[in-house]
Short mmCIF file of C-alpha atoms in Angstrom, two decimals:
data_model
loop_
_atom_site.label_atom_id
_atom_site.label_comp_id
_atom_site.label_asym_id
_atom_site.label_seq_id
_atom_site.Cartn_x
_atom_site.Cartn_y
_atom_site.Cartn_z
CA UNK A 1 0.00 0.06 -0.18
CA UNK A 2 1.35 3.41 -0.83
CA UNK A 3 2.44 6.27 1.70
CA UNK A 4 -0.36 8.31 1.06
CA UNK A 5 -3.54 5.66 1.21
CA UNK A 6 -1.46 4.96 5.09
CA UNK A 7 -1.49 8.54 6.00
CA UNK A 8 -4.93 8.89 4.77
CA UNK A 9 -6.13 5.73 6.83
CA UNK A 10 -4.35 7.27 9.84
CA UNK A 11 -6.06 10.37 9.71
CA UNK A 12 -9.53 8.72 9.19
CA UNK A 13 -8.82 6.29 12.34
CA UNK A 14 -8.33 9.97 14.52
CA UNK A 15 -11.16 11.27 12.77
CA UNK A 16 -13.67 8.92 13.01
CA UNK A 17 -13.89 9.52 9.20
CA UNK A 18 -15.06 6.59 6.99
CA UNK A 19 -12.29 5.81 3.76
CA UNK A 20 -12.56 3.37 1.18
CA UNK A 21 -9.56 2.83 -0.92
CA UNK A 22 -9.64 2.01 -4.37
CA UNK A 23 -6.39 -0.29 -5.09
CA UNK A 24 -3.10 -0.98 -4.60
CA UNK A 25 0.27 -1.82 -5.42
CA UNK A 26 -0.78 -5.69 -5.55
CA UNK A 27 -0.29 -7.09 -8.90
CA UNK A 28 -3.78 -8.34 -10.11
CA UNK A 29 -4.21 -12.26 -10.35
CA UNK A 30 -3.49 -14.57 -13.27
CA UNK A 31 -7.03 -14.98 -15.18
CA UNK A 32 -8.17 -18.45 -14.96
CA UNK A 33 -8.46 -20.84 -17.78
CA UNK A 34 -11.73 -19.70 -19.86
CA UNK A 35 -14.49 -22.05 -20.28
CA UNK A 36 -14.95 -22.66 -24.13
CA UNK A 37 -17.89 -24.05 -25.92
CA UNK A 38 -15.74 -25.98 -27.69
CA UNK A 39 -11.77 -27.55 -27.70
CA UNK A 40 -9.87 -29.34 -30.34
CA UNK A 41 -7.00 -30.52 -29.52
CA UNK A 42 -4.60 -31.83 -32.56
CA UNK A 43 -1.50 -34.55 -31.62
CA UNK A 44 1.31 -34.85 -33.99
CA UNK A 45 4.01 -36.92 -33.73
CA UNK A 46 8.42 -37.03 -32.96
CA UNK A 47 9.56 -33.95 -33.49
CA UNK A 48 11.45 -31.12 -31.25
CA UNK A 49 10.10 -27.71 -30.78
CA UNK A 50 13.04 -26.29 -33.44
CA UNK A 51 12.21 -28.75 -35.85
CA UNK A 52 9.00 -26.76 -36.26
CA UNK A 53 8.33 -23.28 -34.42
CA UNK A 54 10.20 -20.94 -37.15
CA UNK A 55 11.33 -24.09 -39.06
CA UNK A 56 10.66 -23.05 -42.85
CA UNK A 57 8.97 -26.65 -43.65
CA UNK A 58 6.37 -25.78 -41.29
CA UNK A 59 5.30 -22.14 -42.25
CA UNK A 60 1.47 -22.85 -40.97
CA UNK A 61 2.32 -24.08 -37.75
CA UNK A 62 4.86 -21.39 -37.39
CA UNK A 63 2.54 -18.71 -38.57
CA UNK A 64 -0.01 -19.89 -35.13
CA UNK A 65 2.47 -18.40 -33.21
CA UNK A 66 1.83 -14.88 -34.05
CA UNK A 67 -2.13 -15.70 -33.77
CA UNK A 68 -2.44 -17.22 -30.03
CA UNK A 69 -0.28 -18.49 -27.15
CA UNK A 70 3.42 -20.35 -27.57
CA UNK A 71 4.15 -22.28 -24.73
CA UNK A 72 7.93 -22.55 -25.53
CA UNK A 73 8.83 -24.45 -22.58
CA UNK A 74 6.08 -27.37 -23.31
CA UNK A 75 7.48 -31.29 -22.68
CA UNK A 76 6.46 -34.79 -23.45
CA UNK A 77 6.81 -36.81 -20.10
CA UNK A 78 8.89 -39.94 -21.50
CA UNK A 79 9.04 -42.08 -24.64
CA UNK A 80 8.20 -43.99 -26.76
CA UNK A 81 4.66 -42.44 -28.19
CA UNK A 82 1.98 -44.40 -26.45
CA UNK A 83 2.51 -43.73 -22.82
CA UNK A 84 2.82 -40.06 -23.74
CA UNK A 85 -1.00 -39.91 -25.53
CA UNK A 86 -2.40 -42.06 -22.25
CA UNK A 87 -0.49 -39.21 -19.77
CA UNK A 88 -2.62 -36.47 -22.16
CA UNK A 89 -5.93 -38.24 -21.80
CA UNK A 90 -5.89 -39.47 -18.47
CA UNK A 91 -3.11 -38.14 -16.44
CA UNK A 92 -1.11 -41.37 -16.31
CA UNK A 93 1.14 -43.77 -18.51
CA UNK A 94 -0.66 -46.68 -17.04
CA UNK A 95 1.98 -48.41 -16.18
CA UNK A 96 3.01 -48.66 -19.67
CA UNK A 97 6.35 -48.22 -21.34
CA UNK A 98 6.39 -49.27 -24.88
CA UNK A 99 3.66 -49.04 -28.14
CA UNK A 100 1.97 -52.71 -27.49
CA UNK A 101 -1.33 -53.25 -28.46
CA UNK A 102 -4.26 -54.09 -26.82
CA UNK A 103 -4.40 -52.56 -23.79
CA UNK A 104 -8.01 -51.95 -21.24
CA UNK A 105 -8.43 -49.89 -18.40
CA UNK A 106 -11.02 -49.11 -16.26
CA UNK A 107 -9.96 -45.93 -14.40
CA UNK A 108 -10.73 -42.14 -14.97
CA UNK A 109 -10.15 -40.31 -18.27
CA UNK A 110 -10.78 -36.97 -19.60
CA UNK A 111 -13.36 -38.17 -21.73
CA UNK A 112 -15.47 -40.27 -19.14
CA UNK A 113 -15.20 -36.95 -16.78
CA UNK A 114 -16.74 -34.78 -19.34
CA UNK A 115 -19.35 -37.40 -20.24
CA UNK A 116 -20.23 -37.56 -16.58
CA UNK A 117 -20.65 -33.74 -16.17
CA UNK A 118 -23.29 -33.63 -18.88
CA UNK A 119 -20.73 -32.60 -21.47
CA UNK A 120 -19.52 -34.27 -24.79
CA UNK A 121 -16.30 -35.91 -26.18
CA UNK A 122 -15.19 -37.28 -29.29
CA UNK A 123 -11.71 -38.72 -30.66
CA UNK A 124 -11.67 -38.12 -34.64
CA UNK A 125 -9.02 -40.76 -35.92
CA UNK A 126 -7.53 -40.58 -39.73
CA UNK A 127 -7.52 -43.79 -41.05
CA UNK A 128 -9.42 -45.42 -38.91
CA UNK A 129 -11.64 -48.02 -40.94
CA UNK A 130 -15.08 -47.45 -39.00
CA UNK A 131 -16.38 -45.76 -35.96
CA UNK A 132 -15.84 -47.99 -32.86
CA UNK A 133 -13.08 -49.76 -34.15
CA UNK A 134 -11.04 -51.72 -31.82
CA UNK A 135 -8.24 -52.86 -34.01
CA UNK A 136 -4.74 -51.98 -33.40
CA UNK A 137 -3.79 -51.41 -36.75
CA UNK A 138 -5.38 -50.57 -40.27
CA UNK A 139 -3.30 -48.95 -42.69
CA UNK A 140 -1.89 -46.05 -41.53
CA UNK A 141 -3.93 -45.73 -38.45
CA UNK A 142 -2.61 -47.12 -35.26
CA UNK A 143 -4.73 -47.44 -31.94
CA UNK A 144 -1.47 -46.73 -30.10
CA UNK A 145 -2.00 -43.07 -30.78
CA UNK A 146 -5.95 -43.21 -29.85
CA UNK A 147 -6.19 -43.41 -25.85
CA UNK A 148 -9.93 -43.21 -25.38
CA UNK A 149 -10.25 -46.65 -27.38
CA UNK A 150 -8.73 -48.33 -24.15
CA UNK A 151 -11.26 -47.53 -21.49
CA UNK A 152 -14.12 -49.10 -20.88
CA UNK A 153 -15.90 -46.31 -19.30
CA UNK A 154 -16.05 -44.28 -22.73
CA UNK A 155 -18.38 -45.41 -25.14
CA UNK A 156 -17.85 -46.62 -28.42
CA UNK A 157 -19.74 -43.87 -29.87
CA UNK A 158 -17.02 -41.59 -28.97
CA UNK A 159 -14.53 -42.90 -30.95
CA UNK A 160 -15.19 -41.90 -34.53
CA UNK A 161 -13.37 -41.89 -37.59
CA UNK A 162 -11.97 -38.30 -38.84
CA UNK A 163 -14.02 -38.37 -41.78
CA UNK A 164 -17.03 -37.53 -39.46
CA UNK A 165 -15.26 -34.43 -38.06
CA UNK A 166 -18.11 -31.54 -38.54
CA UNK A 167 -17.84 -28.92 -41.01
CA UNK A 168 -20.24 -27.08 -39.11
CA UNK A 169 -18.35 -25.96 -35.74
CA UNK A 170 -21.12 -25.27 -33.39
CA UNK A 171 -22.03 -29.46 -34.08
CA UNK A 172 -18.40 -30.37 -32.45
CA UNK A 173 -18.89 -31.91 -29.03
CA UNK A 174 -17.20 -30.22 -25.89
CA UNK A 175 -13.69 -31.59 -26.03
CA UNK A 176 -12.00 -33.43 -29.00
CA UNK A 177 -9.20 -34.75 -30.35
CA UNK A 178 -8.07 -35.02 -33.69
CA UNK A 179 -5.26 -37.85 -34.45
CA UNK A 180 -3.97 -37.96 -38.07
CA UNK A 181 -3.00 -40.95 -39.35
CA UNK A 182 0.52 -42.45 -39.35
CA UNK A 183 1.86 -40.28 -42.51
CA UNK A 184 0.23 -36.95 -41.78
CA UNK A 185 1.08 -36.72 -38.02
CA UNK A 186 4.56 -36.30 -39.29
CA UNK A 187 5.70 -39.64 -37.63
CA UNK A 188 6.58 -41.40 -40.97
CA UNK A 189 6.15 -38.54 -43.30
CA UNK A 190 7.95 -35.18 -43.34
CA UNK A 191 7.41 -31.98 -41.36
CA UNK A 192 6.31 -30.24 -44.52
CA UNK A 193 3.23 -33.10 -45.06
CA UNK A 194 1.77 -32.71 -41.56
CA UNK A 195 2.07 -28.61 -42.10
CA UNK A 196 0.23 -28.92 -44.57
CA UNK A 197 -2.25 -31.27 -43.67
CA UNK A 198 -3.29 -29.02 -40.67
CA UNK A 199 -3.59 -25.95 -42.76
CA UNK A 200 -5.76 -27.72 -44.85
CA UNK A 201 -8.05 -29.78 -42.46
CA UNK A 202 -8.52 -27.38 -39.39
CA UNK A 203 -7.78 -23.99 -40.41
CA UNK A 204 -11.25 -23.14 -41.15
CA UNK A 205 -11.84 -24.32 -37.26
CA UNK A 206 -8.28 -21.94 -36.30
CA UNK A 207 -10.50 -18.86 -37.48
CA UNK A 208 -13.77 -19.57 -36.47
CA UNK A 209 -12.56 -20.36 -32.89
CA UNK A 210 -10.81 -16.73 -32.62
CA UNK A 211 -14.35 -14.97 -32.89
CA UNK A 212 -16.74 -18.05 -30.87
CA UNK A 213 -15.64 -18.88 -27.67
CA UNK A 214 -13.48 -21.72 -28.83
CA UNK A 215 -10.17 -23.18 -28.62
CA UNK A 216 -7.39 -24.81 -31.13
CA UNK A 217 -4.99 -26.82 -29.66
CA UNK A 218 -1.80 -28.16 -31.36
CA UNK A 219 0.81 -29.95 -29.49
CA UNK A 220 2.88 -33.20 -30.15
CA UNK A 221 3.31 -36.53 -28.24
CA UNK A 222 7.51 -36.69 -27.61
CA UNK A 223 10.54 -35.12 -29.52
CA UNK A 224 12.76 -37.59 -31.63
CA UNK A 225 14.65 -37.84 -28.70
CA UNK A 226 17.01 -35.03 -29.17
CA UNK A 227 15.90 -32.06 -27.38
CA UNK A 228 15.19 -33.59 -23.52
CA UNK A 229 11.04 -33.99 -24.87
CA UNK A 230 10.69 -30.07 -25.34
CA UNK A 231 7.80 -30.12 -27.96
CA UNK A 232 5.79 -27.63 -29.64
CA UNK A 233 2.21 -26.72 -27.98
CA UNK A 234 0.63 -24.15 -29.53
CA UNK A 235 -3.17 -22.34 -28.63
CA UNK A 236 -5.20 -20.23 -30.76
CA UNK A 237 -8.88 -18.68 -29.60
CA UNK A 238 -10.96 -15.96 -28.57
CA UNK A 239 -9.50 -15.67 -25.10
CA UNK A 240 -6.06 -16.42 -26.00
CA UNK A 241 -3.60 -13.85 -25.61
CA UNK A 242 -1.12 -13.55 -28.66
CA UNK A 243 2.20 -14.08 -26.84
CA UNK A 244 5.25 -16.91 -26.14
CA UNK A 245 4.77 -18.28 -22.62
CA UNK A 246 7.81 -19.59 -21.13
CA UNK A 247 5.64 -21.40 -18.51
CA UNK A 248 6.63 -24.87 -17.95
CA UNK A 249 4.13 -27.25 -19.32
CA UNK A 250 4.16 -30.82 -20.00
CA UNK A 251 0.94 -33.33 -20.89
CA UNK A 252 -0.08 -33.41 -17.51
CA UNK A 253 -0.31 -29.28 -17.60
CA UNK A 254 -2.59 -29.30 -20.80
CA UNK A 255 -4.72 -32.21 -19.34
CA UNK A 256 -4.96 -30.26 -15.78
CA UNK A 257 -6.01 -27.09 -18.17
CA UNK A 258 -8.89 -28.71 -19.47
CA UNK A 259 -9.98 -30.18 -16.41
CA UNK A 260 -10.19 -26.88 -15.22
CA UNK A 261 -11.90 -25.35 -17.70
CA UNK A 262 -14.64 -27.51 -17.20
CA UNK A 263 -14.97 -27.96 -13.62
CA UNK A 264 -13.90 -31.66 -13.25
CA UNK A 265 -11.78 -33.21 -11.46
CA UNK A 266 -8.31 -33.79 -11.79
CA UNK A 267 -6.69 -37.58 -12.27
CA UNK A 268 -3.29 -39.16 -11.15
CA UNK A 269 -0.21 -36.83 -11.93
CA UNK A 270 -2.09 -33.98 -13.43
CA UNK A 271 -3.30 -33.06 -9.60
CA UNK A 272 0.32 -32.33 -9.20
CA UNK A 273 0.60 -30.52 -12.17
CA UNK A 274 -0.50 -26.20 -12.80
CA UNK A 275 -2.99 -25.32 -15.08
CA UNK A 276 -1.30 -23.24 -18.32
CA UNK A 277 -1.66 -19.60 -16.70
CA UNK A 278 -1.09 -16.02 -17.77
CA UNK A 279 -2.50 -16.76 -21.66
CA UNK A 280 -6.04 -15.69 -21.16
CA UNK A 281 -7.46 -12.98 -21.81
#
């Protein structure tokens, strides 16, 4: 509190006057995560931050940093891929240390939580041959990148082909994941291929989200073992500031952010993670 404010209060105590102060020099609290109508999360594969952001082979993804929040200290939690997807979706790798398939779990997870809270959830997987499919592979589709299919408390109706992703974005679930196939997620094909796929398929939603109380979140499962698992993570949306944030964030912090947005409980390791802060309008 400033000296003049202290002096004013002292005079008031001595004279019996009533004084109302109108502010201090304390910093305002950081804005809590908003409650978007829709969040779409896209997960790409096996590239470090510096291999994508400001890389000439990824002009579209690089351009997103000038439209939203660039998390410059975002990290995967382990290697290889599958445990990272489980961590992002459920708050735990579920004891898995490899990319094996199939697995079945019954614990708490984001999709189950949202549905129980009266929200909606779906995962859209490119190349999956049919809705509700439980096979491990089909062409360029891999179940190891589709964590919700492993949970018995998530209905098969939430496990959808990417061709079901709506063009009328008002019909999107509250939260949805988009999983490109093994080429378009940069796993088997180039950074340029994945970058072009994201632009072609999702820029319409990205631009719509900026004016429709919605959020687009792009992240990676892990790096290529070259950069301490530091990965690109970018958010764009109506209530997302345009900025670079150096807050350290892992998959658990991303999950905690989604849970806080919709008032559902933390799960496993997301309970010790902090939600993404400082980027919200």
